[in-house]
Amino acid sequence: MAERRCPVCGGELVTVYKTFEVDGKDKVENVPVIMCPKCNISLVNTDLLINITERSKLENKDEILEELKEAKTDEEIRNVLEQYKAQNHIREILNEKKLSYHWLAYVLNISSSYIRDIVINNRAIKIKTVLKIAYALGVNTNELYTLERENKDTSKSLVYICKLNERDKKLKEELKKLNAKCYIEDVLKEKDIQEIQLARRIGVSKQSMHKMISVTKENMTVETALKIAYALNVDINRIFTLE
């Protein structure tokens, strides 16, 4: 039999037998649980918890079972997220507002060719740039980027030519002063989720996850930010804001 390894640290997994207390009332003993002694992570899947609950004699068992069946394991979340990529909707919004690539490039203080590359080729960009684009266009971040299975056609060119005015100049100066703020650590504490668990959900190492949250932060790509928001079951604006 192949040696079982932890999907996070690569350490050897062991089987331990635990007693589970369901809803603080009924106990189910001698439940086999696979765990990693190094990470102290118990790999208990939802099916096992459902089985434990079904064996119990709780009065509200049906209600608990319904909640458990709706829950997703870390592995299930990771498998779902692996199928999706970040897709921008910048061109559609620019068209709606009758604005051009040149206008957006001007207020963001970046080149028009870079903006075109982002829009047409769906180039990966940092979350702080996405927040600034959303701010400049006056839309929610969720309107600007979504997770999609397939890339949409973004090759149609814009025909609008915008004349820059004094308001655009003020917007440009305002955007220079704004920075992206990350609140992932706060959400992890609120939901009682460890960094290593979030890392498992989005399919990265513990070290990479810690670096994203504590070091790189605003340099995180929009795709990673969207996947973290999904994995934590929060709106992306809860974990990243422009301040």
Short mmCIF file of C-alpha atoms in Angstrom, two decimals:
data_model
loop_
_atom_site.label_atom_id
_atom_site.label_comp_id
_atom_site.label_asym_id
_atom_site.label_seq_id
_atom_site.Cartn_x
_atom_site.Cartn_y
_atom_site.Cartn_z
CA MET A 1 0.00 0.00 0.00
CA ALA A 2 1.35 3.43 -0.93
CA GLU A 3 2.42 5.62 1.94
CA ARG A 4 -0.17 8.31 2.67
CA ARG A 5 1.13 11.87 2.66
CA CYS A 6 -0.33 15.18 3.87
CA PRO A 7 -1.51 17.30 0.88
CA VAL A 8 -0.16 20.42 2.63
CA CYS A 9 3.25 19.60 4.14
CA GLY A 10 3.95 16.17 2.63
CA GLY A 11 4.28 14.57 6.08
CA GLU A 12 3.17 11.02 6.79
CA LEU A 13 -0.51 10.65 7.69
CA VAL A 14 -1.68 8.50 10.57
CA THR A 15 -5.05 7.08 11.64
CA VAL A 16 -6.37 7.99 15.07
CA TYR A 17 -9.65 7.10 16.76
CA LYS A 18 -11.66 9.96 18.17
CA THR A 19 -14.90 10.54 20.03
CA PHE A 20 -17.22 13.07 18.42
CA GLU A 21 -19.80 15.08 20.33
CA VAL A 22 -22.69 15.96 18.04
CA ASP A 23 -24.41 19.24 18.87
CA GLY A 24 -23.00 19.08 22.40
CA LYS A 25 -25.32 16.23 23.38
CA ASP A 26 -24.80 12.84 21.75
CA LYS A 27 -21.36 11.18 21.59
CA VAL A 28 -20.14 8.78 18.91
CA GLU A 29 -16.99 6.91 19.86
CA ASN A 30 -14.13 5.20 18.01
CA VAL A 31 -14.43 7.17 14.77
CA PRO A 32 -11.33 6.63 12.56
CA VAL A 33 -9.82 9.93 11.45
CA ILE A 34 -6.80 10.44 9.19
CA MET A 35 -4.57 13.24 10.44
CA CYS A 36 -1.16 14.83 9.96
CA PRO A 37 0.77 15.04 13.26
CA LYS A 38 3.05 17.74 11.81
CA CYS A 39 0.28 20.11 10.68
CA ASN A 40 -2.19 18.91 13.29
CA ILE A 41 -4.88 18.73 10.59
CA SER A 42 -7.64 16.15 10.73
CA LEU A 43 -8.78 15.11 7.27
CA VAL A 44 -12.42 14.49 8.10
CA ASN A 45 -14.73 14.67 5.09
CA THR A 46 -18.36 15.68 5.05
CA ASP A 47 -19.56 12.14 4.28
CA LEU A 48 -18.00 10.88 7.51
CA LEU A 49 -19.66 13.62 9.57
CA ILE A 50 -23.00 12.80 7.96
CA ASN A 51 -22.52 9.16 8.87
CA ILE A 52 -21.72 10.09 12.48
CA THR A 53 -24.82 12.25 12.72
CA GLU A 54 -27.04 9.56 11.20
CA ARG A 55 -25.83 7.15 13.89
CA SER A 56 -26.74 9.62 16.64
CA LYS A 57 -30.08 9.97 18.45
CA LEU A 58 -30.45 13.74 18.28
CA GLU A 59 -33.93 15.25 18.12
CA ASN A 60 -32.82 17.83 15.53
CA LYS A 61 -30.80 15.30 13.51
CA ASP A 62 -32.59 16.07 10.21
CA GLU A 63 -31.75 19.77 10.49
CA ILE A 64 -28.07 19.06 11.19
CA LEU A 65 -27.88 16.56 8.34
CA GLU A 66 -29.28 19.13 5.92
CA GLU A 67 -26.60 21.63 6.97
CA LEU A 68 -23.84 19.03 6.64
CA LYS A 69 -24.95 17.98 3.17
CA GLU A 70 -24.70 21.60 2.03
CA ALA A 71 -21.18 21.95 3.42
CA LYS A 72 -18.11 21.55 1.24
CA THR A 73 -14.79 20.02 2.19
CA ASP A 74 -11.56 21.92 1.54
CA GLU A 75 -10.77 19.46 -1.25
CA GLU A 76 -14.16 19.97 -2.90
CA ILE A 77 -13.70 23.74 -2.84
CA ARG A 78 -10.22 23.38 -4.37
CA ASN A 79 -11.52 21.06 -7.12
CA VAL A 80 -14.24 23.57 -8.02
CA LEU A 81 -11.87 26.55 -8.07
CA GLU A 82 -9.35 24.74 -10.28
CA GLN A 83 -11.93 24.80 -13.09
CA TYR A 84 -12.34 28.59 -13.06
CA LYS A 85 -10.28 31.54 -14.25
CA ALA A 86 -10.70 35.28 -13.72
CA GLN A 87 -12.53 36.99 -16.59
CA ASN A 88 -12.69 40.76 -17.00
CA HIS A 89 -15.73 42.74 -18.15
CA ILE A 90 -13.88 46.03 -18.63
CA ARG A 91 -14.71 46.45 -22.32
CA GLU A 92 -18.45 46.07 -21.73
CA ILE A 93 -18.39 48.67 -18.95
CA LEU A 94 -16.28 51.11 -20.98
CA ASN A 95 -18.76 50.72 -23.85
CA GLU A 96 -21.73 51.33 -21.55
CA LYS A 97 -20.14 54.50 -20.21
CA LYS A 98 -18.87 55.59 -23.65
CA LEU A 99 -15.28 55.73 -22.43
CA SER A 100 -12.07 54.73 -24.17
CA TYR A 101 -8.92 52.77 -23.36
CA HIS A 102 -7.03 56.06 -23.54
CA TRP A 103 -9.24 57.63 -20.86
CA LEU A 104 -8.81 54.69 -18.49
CA ALA A 105 -5.05 54.61 -19.12
CA TYR A 106 -4.82 58.34 -18.38
CA VAL A 107 -6.63 58.26 -15.01
CA LEU A 108 -4.68 55.17 -13.93
CA ASN A 109 -1.40 56.68 -15.14
CA ILE A 110 -0.48 53.60 -17.21
CA SER A 111 -0.09 53.01 -20.96
CA SER A 112 -3.03 52.48 -23.32
CA SER A 113 -1.32 49.38 -24.75
CA TYR A 114 -1.22 47.84 -21.27
CA ILE A 115 -4.95 48.48 -20.81
CA ARG A 116 -5.70 46.92 -24.20
CA ASP A 117 -3.63 43.87 -23.25
CA ILE A 118 -5.60 43.49 -20.01
CA VAL A 119 -8.95 43.78 -21.79
CA ILE A 120 -8.35 41.89 -25.03
CA ASN A 121 -5.96 39.18 -23.82
CA ASN A 122 -7.43 38.95 -20.32
CA ARG A 123 -3.94 39.54 -18.95
CA ALA A 124 -3.47 38.75 -15.25
CA ILE A 125 -3.27 41.91 -13.14
CA LYS A 126 -2.83 42.81 -9.49
CA ILE A 127 -5.85 43.24 -7.26
CA LYS A 128 -4.82 46.84 -6.46
CA THR A 129 -5.08 47.71 -10.17
CA VAL A 130 -8.51 46.11 -10.37
CA LEU A 131 -9.69 48.12 -7.35
CA LYS A 132 -8.50 51.33 -9.00
CA ILE A 133 -10.19 50.47 -12.30
CA ALA A 134 -13.44 49.76 -10.45
CA TYR A 135 -13.11 53.06 -8.55
CA ALA A 136 -12.42 55.02 -11.74
CA LEU A 137 -15.40 53.47 -13.54
CA GLY A 138 -17.69 53.81 -10.54
CA VAL A 139 -18.59 50.11 -10.42
CA ASN A 140 -18.31 47.27 -7.92
CA THR A 141 -15.29 44.97 -8.20
CA ASN A 142 -17.71 42.08 -8.74
CA GLU A 143 -18.98 43.76 -11.92
CA LEU A 144 -15.45 44.14 -13.25
CA TYR A 145 -14.13 40.61 -12.71
CA THR A 146 -15.82 37.25 -12.26
CA LEU A 147 -14.69 33.62 -12.12
CA GLU A 148 -15.62 31.86 -15.37
CA ARG A 149 -14.99 28.42 -16.85
CA GLU A 150 -14.17 29.89 -20.27
CA ASN A 151 -12.84 33.24 -21.46
CA LYS A 152 -15.35 35.46 -23.21
CA ASP A 153 -14.66 37.24 -26.49
CA THR A 154 -13.04 40.55 -25.62
CA SER A 155 -11.55 41.32 -29.03
CA LYS A 156 -14.06 43.97 -30.13
CA SER A 157 -12.46 47.40 -30.25
CA LEU A 158 -13.86 50.55 -28.68
CA VAL A 159 -14.88 53.38 -30.98
CA TYR A 160 -15.25 56.14 -28.40
CA ILE A 161 -12.88 59.10 -28.24
CA CYS A 162 -12.99 60.97 -24.95
CA LYS A 163 -11.90 64.52 -24.32
CA LEU A 164 -10.12 64.80 -20.98
CA ASN A 165 -11.47 67.41 -18.60
CA GLU A 166 -10.63 68.88 -15.20
CA ARG A 167 -12.62 66.17 -13.39
CA ASP A 168 -10.50 63.48 -15.03
CA LYS A 169 -7.33 65.21 -13.85
CA LYS A 170 -8.66 65.26 -10.27
CA LEU A 171 -9.59 61.58 -10.50
CA LYS A 172 -6.06 60.77 -11.67
CA GLU A 173 -4.53 62.56 -8.67
CA GLU A 174 -7.00 60.91 -6.30
CA LEU A 175 -6.16 57.42 -7.56
CA LYS A 176 -2.45 58.05 -6.97
CA LYS A 177 -3.15 58.50 -3.25
CA LEU A 178 -5.31 55.39 -2.81
CA ASN A 179 -3.84 52.02 -1.85
CA ALA A 180 -5.26 48.50 -1.58
CA LYS A 181 -5.87 47.25 1.96
CA CYS A 182 -6.06 43.53 2.73
CA TYR A 183 -8.36 42.12 5.42
CA ILE A 184 -7.93 38.38 4.85
CA GLU A 185 -6.43 37.86 8.32
CA ASP A 186 -9.47 39.51 9.93
CA VAL A 187 -11.87 37.24 8.03
CA LEU A 188 -9.85 34.15 8.95
CA LYS A 189 -10.16 35.07 12.63
CA GLU A 190 -13.89 35.80 12.32
CA LYS A 191 -14.56 32.44 10.66
CA ASP A 192 -12.05 30.53 12.81
CA ILE A 193 -10.19 29.28 9.72
CA GLN A 194 -6.42 28.73 9.72
CA GLU A 195 -4.08 29.94 6.97
CA ILE A 196 -3.14 26.35 6.21
CA GLN A 197 -6.79 25.44 5.64
CA LEU A 198 -7.26 28.35 3.24
CA ALA A 199 -4.08 27.27 1.44
CA ARG A 200 -5.53 23.80 0.98
CA ARG A 201 -8.77 25.26 -0.39
CA ILE A 202 -7.09 27.26 -3.16
CA GLY A 203 -4.36 24.71 -3.85
CA VAL A 204 -1.18 26.49 -2.70
CA SER A 205 1.46 25.70 -0.09
CA LYS A 206 1.28 26.94 3.49
CA GLN A 207 4.34 29.11 2.87
CA SER A 208 2.84 30.68 -0.28
CA MET A 209 -0.41 31.41 1.54
CA HIS A 210 1.39 33.11 4.42
CA LYS A 211 3.43 35.22 1.98
CA MET A 212 0.29 36.29 0.11
CA ILE A 213 -1.46 37.40 3.29
CA SER A 214 1.45 38.90 5.21
CA VAL A 215 3.90 40.16 2.58
CA THR A 216 2.71 40.61 -1.02
CA LYS A 217 -0.95 41.45 -0.26
CA GLU A 218 -1.85 44.17 -2.79
CA ASN A 219 0.35 42.50 -5.42
CA MET A 220 -1.90 39.42 -5.37
CA THR A 221 -3.52 38.69 -8.75
CA VAL A 222 -7.24 39.33 -9.09
CA GLU A 223 -7.82 35.63 -9.84
CA THR A 224 -6.23 34.55 -6.56
CA ALA A 225 -8.18 37.24 -4.67
CA LEU A 226 -11.47 36.07 -6.20
CA LYS A 227 -10.71 32.46 -5.34
CA ILE A 228 -9.83 33.36 -1.75
CA ALA A 229 -13.10 35.26 -1.45
CA TYR A 230 -14.98 32.22 -2.76
CA ALA A 231 -13.07 29.86 -0.45
CA LEU A 232 -13.93 32.06 2.55
CA ASN A 233 -17.53 32.54 1.36
CA VAL A 234 -17.31 36.33 1.46
CA ASP A 235 -17.60 39.16 -1.04
CA ILE A 236 -14.23 40.19 -2.49
CA ASN A 237 -14.86 43.70 -1.14
CA ARG A 238 -14.71 42.21 2.35
CA ILE A 239 -11.11 41.14 1.93
CA PHE A 240 -9.81 43.96 -0.30
CA THR A 241 -10.71 47.65 -0.27
CA LEU A 242 -9.23 50.85 -1.67
CA GLU A 243 -8.33 53.36 1.05
#
